[in-house]
Every structure is written in structure tokens, then in C-alpha cells.
Amino acid sequence: MAKGEIVIDETICKGCGYCAEFCSRGCIEIPGDKFTAKGYLIPVFAHPEKCNACGVCAWMCPRFAIDVYKYVEATAK
Amino acid sequence: MNKKAEGPKKEKVVGTPALFVTEWWTQFLWDMYCPGCQTPLVGRLIAEAIEELGIGDRAIMVMGNGCHAYLAGGLDFDVTSGGHGRAPDIATAMKRVMPDGIVFTVQGDGDCVAIGADALIGALSRGEKITIIMVNNTNYGTTGGQMAPTTIVGQVTTTSPQGRNPDVEGYPTHAAELVATFRGVSYSARGSLHTTANYRRTKKYITTAFQRQAEGVGLSFVEVITACPPNWHMTPIESLAWIEEKAIPDFPLGEFKNVTHIE
């Protein structure tokens, strides 16, 4: 069950692939046929259901292109 | 699953660091760094460490010359620039004029131990209470990948096309170990950013370095090994593996000096 989600800013991504390399759950993939306007390969948030919002992709991103959001449990009440 | 995705409450966990100037970064600075360059991560670690310690209002950053100097526009501190390699001298003057300030330099390997070695040694032997962050990518990245003092034996660069030959060009300089031998130094460490665990350790090193300066103990020094994929002629993922295989055996990671009091 998804515990969070990430948002990739495709205008500043440079396609280094560190996010896909360091995501231990394999949520992020680089398809190889999608490009930014400047021609860099962009990563895709391919498996949102596996994400647990650990934030490693955003730490390791040298462009600061990833924002990680964690779902707040509404059932606490 | 869809039910939750419709409108779950969410909070941001990790994003752009608070002390980064987002507009400047997204419009101009991001274009200056090559894909896979980890120098902006050093800026992120500095911003997060200073934010955690709550010393952002009295922090002054002194830049050297090199790729790391593009951080000057992206970080929301008071920033000035030294001559090539002379950042410790500028930082010395600022710290003496303003003893309450948190003065730190960000320098590359060519800036710190090649051209600025005299300024570095001078600041070390005086035991100035400043922080020096050295970004080590084992070559001169800005000018196209020439051999630097930190180039590893056998590494191919523009000016050592057969690999660095120790008979002719000598052996790499180990800055963190050199710094640790000086008496006025309170903290010296070397970190890397090629795995998540090392990222966390490096963040701890940088935070401790600023902590030592805030306590007024002595000079603190952190060397960070970063990837330079275009000049190493590798993909970013290959360059991380190269750091693990070649750079780490030559540049051991860890803390080399950590004292809270200097006799």
C-alpha cells in the first residue's frame, strides 16, 4: 500500500539516474524513450504502490528535482 | 488503492533545502552542473547542517574558484569570493573581524591542495577557528579534467593520458590526513556520497565541523569525495562504482581527528 508519493520536476531533471539507482524498492524507472525538452532521459515514478516515502531519492538527487510527500493517516481520530 | 490516491492529506518530507534560493537555482544554476555531478549535494548538506544548528543568520561562505563556486548564487548566506586558493585567508580576516560569525570556505581539490596549499597550511598552523569544506573529484573539473594533486595512481586524465605514473607525477595528496596532523585542528574527516549510508555519515561530519566552530575549538576540515562523470568519461552510475572500487581504497573514509579541547 502506498504510504507516499514523489513529484519529479521534469524541467530541471538532468537524467543522471541516481534516483532509480538508490530507490531500494524499485519505484522509479528510467524508460529510455522519454526525454526532457533539453534531451535528457527522465525517470518515471513507475510503481507508486511500493513507495513508503523514505526520501532517499530526494536526498541523492543532485538537481533537487524530487519532492517527497508522505500521506498523513486520516484514521487517527 | 484509488480511494486513497484521490485526496489523501500529505505533508512534504524531503524537498529543496530551506536555505537554497529556489528561483536562482531552477532558472540558472542547474544548467552549470553536469549530469551526475554531486557538488550540489555538498551544498545541500551544508544548508541542512546550518539550518539544524540554527546559525544561518551569522554564516558567511567564502568560495574558491571552480565548479563548487556556482553554489555561491544558490545558497542563501552572505557570500564572498577569494582569489584562486586564497579562501582561507579571506575567511581568517572575516573571523578575526567578526568572532561571532560562522565563517566557512568551500573549495575544490585543485583550489585547496594545489594552488591554495600555502593558504591552507598557513590557516592550519595558525589554528584559525574556521571551517573548510573540500570537494574532491580527483581532477580539475572546471577546466576539462586535467590532473590534480588528488588524482589517483593510474587514473587517466587529459594531462596524464597513460594514467598517472608515480615515477613522474608522484602520488595523490591526502588532505584530511595532512590536516589532522596540525595541532590547531579540532576536527578532520573524509566522507563520500556514493551510497546512502555514506551520505548520512558525511552529513554528520559536516554538522560536527560546524558544531566545533560554533564552540570555538579550532579549525575543522571535511573532505567530500564526489563523482565527476563527464571528466572521468563514465556514466553517473559507473562513476559511483568507480568511487567504490578505486577511490575509496586510496582515500579511506572516516574521522581522522576529533577533539573538543586543544591544549
JSON list of N, CA and C in Angstrom, two decimals, chain B residues 132-168:
[
{"chain": "B", "resi": 132, "resn": "ILE", "atom": "N", "xyz": [36.61, 24.45, 6.81]},
{"chain": "B", "resi": 132, "resn": "ILE", "atom": "CA", "xyz": [36.95, 24.30, 5.40]},
{"chain": "B", "resi": 132, "resn": "ILE", "atom": "C", "xyz": [36.28, 23.04, 4.88]},
{"chain": "B", "resi": 133, "resn": "ILE", "atom": "N", "xyz": [35.45, 23.19, 3.86]},
{"chain": "B", "resi": 133, "resn": "ILE", "atom": "CA", "xyz": [34.82, 22.05, 3.19]},
{"chain": "B", "resi": 133, "resn": "ILE", "atom": "C", "xyz": [35.52, 21.89, 1.85]},
{"chain": "B", "resi": 134, "resn": "MET", "atom": "N", "xyz": [36.12, 20.73, 1.64]},
{"chain": "B", "resi": 134, "resn": "MET", "atom": "CA", "xyz": [36.85, 20.50, 0.40]},
{"chain": "B", "resi": 134, "resn": "MET", "atom": "C", "xyz": [36.10, 19.47, -0.45]},
{"chain": "B", "resi": 135, "resn": "VAL", "atom": "N", "xyz": [35.79, 19.84, -1.68]},
{"chain": "B", "resi": 135, "resn": "VAL", "atom": "CA", "xyz": [35.09, 18.96, -2.61]},
{"chain": "B", "resi": 135, "resn": "VAL", "atom": "C", "xyz": [36.13, 18.29, -3.50]},
{"chain": "B", "resi": 136, "resn": "ASN", "atom": "N", "xyz": [36.29, 17.00, -3.35]},
{"chain": "B", "resi": 136, "resn": "ASN", "atom": "CA", "xyz": [37.37, 16.29, -4.03]},
{"chain": "B", "resi": 136, "resn": "ASN", "atom": "C", "xyz": [36.78, 15.43, -5.15]},
{"chain": "B", "resi": 137, "resn": "ASN", "atom": "N", "xyz": [37.04, 15.84, -6.40]},
{"chain": "B", "resi": 137, "resn": "ASN", "atom": "CA", "xyz": [36.60, 14.99, -7.51]},
{"chain": "B", "resi": 137, "resn": "ASN", "atom": "C", "xyz": [37.78, 14.45, -8.32]},
{"chain": "B", "resi": 138, "resn": "THR", "atom": "N", "xyz": [38.95, 14.47, -7.75]},
{"chain": "B", "resi": 138, "resn": "THR", "atom": "CA", "xyz": [40.20, 13.86, -8.25]},
{"chain": "B", "resi": 138, "resn": "THR", "atom": "C", "xyz": [40.66, 14.43, -9.59]},
{"chain": "B", "resi": 139, "resn": "ASN", "atom": "N", "xyz": [40.16, 15.59, -10.00]},
{"chain": "B", "resi": 139, "resn": "ASN", "atom": "CA", "xyz": [40.75, 16.25, -11.17]},
{"chain": "B", "resi": 139, "resn": "ASN", "atom": "C", "xyz": [40.33, 17.72, -11.17]},
{"chain": "B", "resi": 140, "resn": "TYR", "atom": "N", "xyz": [40.84, 18.47, -12.14]},
{"chain": "B", "resi": 140, "resn": "TYR", "atom": "CA", "xyz": [40.39, 19.86, -12.31]},
{"chain": "B", "resi": 140, "resn": "TYR", "atom": "C", "xyz": [39.15, 19.83, -13.19]},
{"chain": "B", "resi": 141, "resn": "GLY", "atom": "N", "xyz": [37.97, 19.82, -12.56]},
{"chain": "B", "resi": 141, "resn": "GLY", "atom": "CA", "xyz": [36.74, 19.62, -13.32]},
{"chain": "B", "resi": 141, "resn": "GLY", "atom": "C", "xyz": [36.37, 20.79, -14.20]},
{"chain": "B", "resi": 142, "resn": "THR", "atom": "N", "xyz": [36.57, 22.02, -13.71]},
{"chain": "B", "resi": 142, "resn": "THR", "atom": "CA", "xyz": [36.09, 23.18, -14.46]},
{"chain": "B", "resi": 142, "resn": "THR", "atom": "C", "xyz": [36.80, 23.34, -15.79]},
{"chain": "B", "resi": 143, "resn": "THR", "atom": "N", "xyz": [38.09, 23.09, -15.80]},
{"chain": "B", "resi": 143, "resn": "THR", "atom": "CA", "xyz": [38.88, 23.38, -17.00]},
{"chain": "B", "resi": 143, "resn": "THR", "atom": "C", "xyz": [38.97, 22.19, -17.94]},
{"chain": "B", "resi": 144, "resn": "GLY", "atom": "N", "xyz": [38.32, 21.09, -17.63]},
{"chain": "B", "resi": 144, "resn": "GLY", "atom": "CA", "xyz": [38.27, 19.99, -18.59]},
{"chain": "B", "resi": 144, "resn": "GLY", "atom": "C", "xyz": [38.96, 18.73, -18.15]},
{"chain": "B", "resi": 145, "resn": "GLY", "atom": "N", "xyz": [39.21, 18.54, -16.88]},
{"chain": "B", "resi": 145, "resn": "GLY", "atom": "CA", "xyz": [39.68, 17.25, -16.40]},
{"chain": "B", "resi": 145, "resn": "GLY", "atom": "C", "xyz": [41.18, 17.04, -16.48]},
{"chain": "B", "resi": 146, "resn": "GLN", "atom": "N", "xyz": [41.97, 18.06, -16.11]},
{"chain": "B", "resi": 146, "resn": "GLN", "atom": "CA", "xyz": [43.42, 17.86, -16.04]},
{"chain": "B", "resi": 146, "resn": "GLN", "atom": "C", "xyz": [43.79, 17.17, -14.72]},
{"chain": "B", "resi": 147, "resn": "MET", "atom": "N", "xyz": [45.03, 16.71, -14.67]},
{"chain": "B", "resi": 147, "resn": "MET", "atom": "CA", "xyz": [45.49, 16.00, -13.48]},
{"chain": "B", "resi": 147, "resn": "MET", "atom": "C", "xyz": [45.66, 16.98, -12.31]},
{"chain": "B", "resi": 148, "resn": "ALA", "atom": "N", "xyz": [45.14, 16.58, -11.16]},
{"chain": "B", "resi": 148, "resn": "ALA", "atom": "CA", "xyz": [45.22, 17.38, -9.94]},
{"chain": "B", "resi": 148, "resn": "ALA", "atom": "C", "xyz": [46.11, 16.63, -8.95]},
{"chain": "B", "resi": 149, "resn": "PRO", "atom": "N", "xyz": [46.50, 17.27, -7.84]},
{"chain": "B", "resi": 149, "resn": "PRO", "atom": "CA", "xyz": [47.29, 16.55, -6.83]},
{"chain": "B", "resi": 149, "resn": "PRO", "atom": "C", "xyz": [46.55, 15.34, -6.27]},
{"chain": "B", "resi": 150, "resn": "THR", "atom": "N", "xyz": [45.24, 15.34, -6.34]},
{"chain": "B", "resi": 150, "resn": "THR", "atom": "CA", "xyz": [44.47, 14.24, -5.77]},
{"chain": "B", "resi": 150, "resn": "THR", "atom": "C", "xyz": [44.17, 13.13, -6.77]},
{"chain": "B", "resi": 151, "resn": "THR", "atom": "N", "xyz": [44.66, 13.26, -7.99]},
{"chain": "B", "resi": 151, "resn": "THR", "atom": "CA", "xyz": [44.42, 12.22, -8.98]},
{"chain": "B", "resi": 151, "resn": "THR", "atom": "C", "xyz": [45.04, 10.89, -8.52]},
{"chain": "B", "resi": 152, "resn": "ILE", "atom": "N", "xyz": [44.27, 9.82, -8.70]},
{"chain": "B", "resi": 152, "resn": "ILE", "atom": "CA", "xyz": [44.70, 8.53, -8.19]},
{"chain": "B", "resi": 152, "resn": "ILE", "atom": "C", "xyz": [45.71, 7.91, -9.15]},
{"chain": "B", "resi": 153, "resn": "VAL", "atom": "N", "xyz": [46.64, 7.13, -8.61]},
{"chain": "B", "resi": 153, "resn": "VAL", "atom": "CA", "xyz": [47.67, 6.48, -9.44]},
{"chain": "B", "resi": 153, "resn": "VAL", "atom": "C", "xyz": [46.98, 5.60, -10.48]},
{"chain": "B", "resi": 154, "resn": "GLY", "atom": "N", "xyz": [47.34, 5.82, -11.76]},
{"chain": "B", "resi": 154, "resn": "GLY", "atom": "CA", "xyz": [46.74, 5.06, -12.85]},
{"chain": "B", "resi": 154, "resn": "GLY", "atom": "C", "xyz": [45.52, 5.69, -13.45]},
{"chain": "B", "resi": 155, "resn": "GLN", "atom": "N", "xyz": [45.03, 6.77, -12.85]},
{"chain": "B", "resi": 155, "resn": "GLN", "atom": "CA", "xyz": [43.82, 7.40, -13.41]},
{"chain": "B", "resi": 155, "resn": "GLN", "atom": "C", "xyz": [44.16, 8.18, -14.68]},
{"chain": "B", "resi": 156, "resn": "VAL", "atom": "N", "xyz": [43.34, 8.00, -15.71]},
{"chain": "B", "resi": 156, "resn": "VAL", "atom": "CA", "xyz": [43.56, 8.68, -16.99]},
{"chain": "B", "resi": 156, "resn": "VAL", "atom": "C", "xyz": [42.88, 10.04, -16.95]},
{"chain": "B", "resi": 157, "resn": "THR", "atom": "N", "xyz": [43.66, 11.10, -17.18]},
{"chain": "B", "resi": 157, "resn": "THR", "atom": "CA", "xyz": [43.11, 12.44, -17.30]},
{"chain": "B", "resi": 157, "resn": "THR", "atom": "C", "xyz": [43.64, 13.05, -18.58]},
{"chain": "B", "resi": 158, "resn": "THR", "atom": "N", "xyz": [43.24, 14.31, -18.84]},
{"chain": "B", "resi": 158, "resn": "THR", "atom": "CA", "xyz": [43.67, 14.97, -20.07]},
{"chain": "B", "resi": 158, "resn": "THR", "atom": "C", "xyz": [45.18, 15.13, -20.13]},
{"chain": "B", "resi": 159, "resn": "THR", "atom": "N", "xyz": [45.79, 15.41, -18.99]},
{"chain": "B", "resi": 159, "resn": "THR", "atom": "CA", "xyz": [47.24, 15.64, -18.97]},
{"chain": "B", "resi": 159, "resn": "THR", "atom": "C", "xyz": [48.00, 14.39, -18.51]},
{"chain": "B", "resi": 160, "resn": "SER", "atom": "N", "xyz": [47.34, 13.30, -18.25]},
{"chain": "B", "resi": 160, "resn": "SER", "atom": "CA", "xyz": [48.03, 12.03, -18.00]},
{"chain": "B", "resi": 160, "resn": "SER", "atom": "C", "xyz": [47.32, 10.93, -18.79]},
{"chain": "B", "resi": 161, "resn": "PRO", "atom": "N", "xyz": [47.45, 10.98, -20.12]},
{"chain": "B", "resi": 161, "resn": "PRO", "atom": "CA", "xyz": [46.67, 10.05, -20.96]},
{"chain": "B", "resi": 161, "resn": "PRO", "atom": "C", "xyz": [47.05, 8.59, -20.78]},
{"chain": "B", "resi": 162, "resn": "GLN", "atom": "N", "xyz": [48.25, 8.33, -20.25]},
{"chain": "B", "resi": 162, "resn": "GLN", "atom": "CA", "xyz": [48.64, 6.94, -20.00]},
{"chain": "B", "resi": 162, "resn": "GLN", "atom": "C", "xyz": [48.31, 6.51, -18.57]},
{"chain": "B", "resi": 163, "resn": "GLY", "atom": "N", "xyz": [47.62, 7.34, -17.85]},
{"chain": "B", "resi": 163, "resn": "GLY", "atom": "CA", "xyz": [47.39, 7.07, -16.43]},
{"chain": "B", "resi": 163, "resn": "GLY", "atom": "C", "xyz": [48.46, 7.75, -15.61]},
{"chain": "B", "resi": 164, "resn": "ARG", "atom": "N", "xyz": [48.14, 8.12, -14.37]},
{"chain": "B", "resi": 164, "resn": "ARG", "atom": "CA", "xyz": [49.13, 8.82, -13.54]},
{"chain": "B", "resi": 164, "resn": "ARG", "atom": "C", "xyz": [50.25, 7.87, -13.18]},
{"chain": "B", "resi": 165, "resn": "ASN", "atom": "N", "xyz": [51.47, 8.28, -13.55]},
{"chain": "B", "resi": 165, "resn": "ASN", "atom": "CA", "xyz": [52.66, 7.47, -13.31]},
{"chain": "B", "resi": 165, "resn": "ASN", "atom": "C", "xyz": [53.37, 8.00, -12.07]},
{"chain": "B", "resi": 166, "resn": "PRO", "atom": "N", "xyz": [53.45, 7.23, -10.99]},
{"chain": "B", "resi": 166, "resn": "PRO", "atom": "CA", "xyz": [54.07, 7.77, -9.76]},
{"chain": "B", "resi": 166, "resn": "PRO", "atom": "C", "xyz": [55.53, 8.12, -9.92]},
{"chain": "B", "resi": 167, "resn": "ASP", "atom": "N", "xyz": [56.25, 7.51, -10.89]},
{"chain": "B", "resi": 167, "resn": "ASP", "atom": "CA", "xyz": [57.66, 7.87, -11.08]},
{"chain": "B", "resi": 167, "resn": "ASP", "atom": "C", "xyz": [57.81, 9.30, -11.58]},
{"chain": "B", "resi": 168, "resn": "VAL", "atom": "N", "xyz": [56.86, 9.75, -12.37]},
{"chain": "B", "resi": 168, "resn": "VAL", "atom": "CA", "xyz": [56.96, 11.07, -12.97]},
{"chain": "B", "resi": 168, "resn": "VAL", "atom": "C", "xyz": [56.09, 12.07, -12.23]}
]
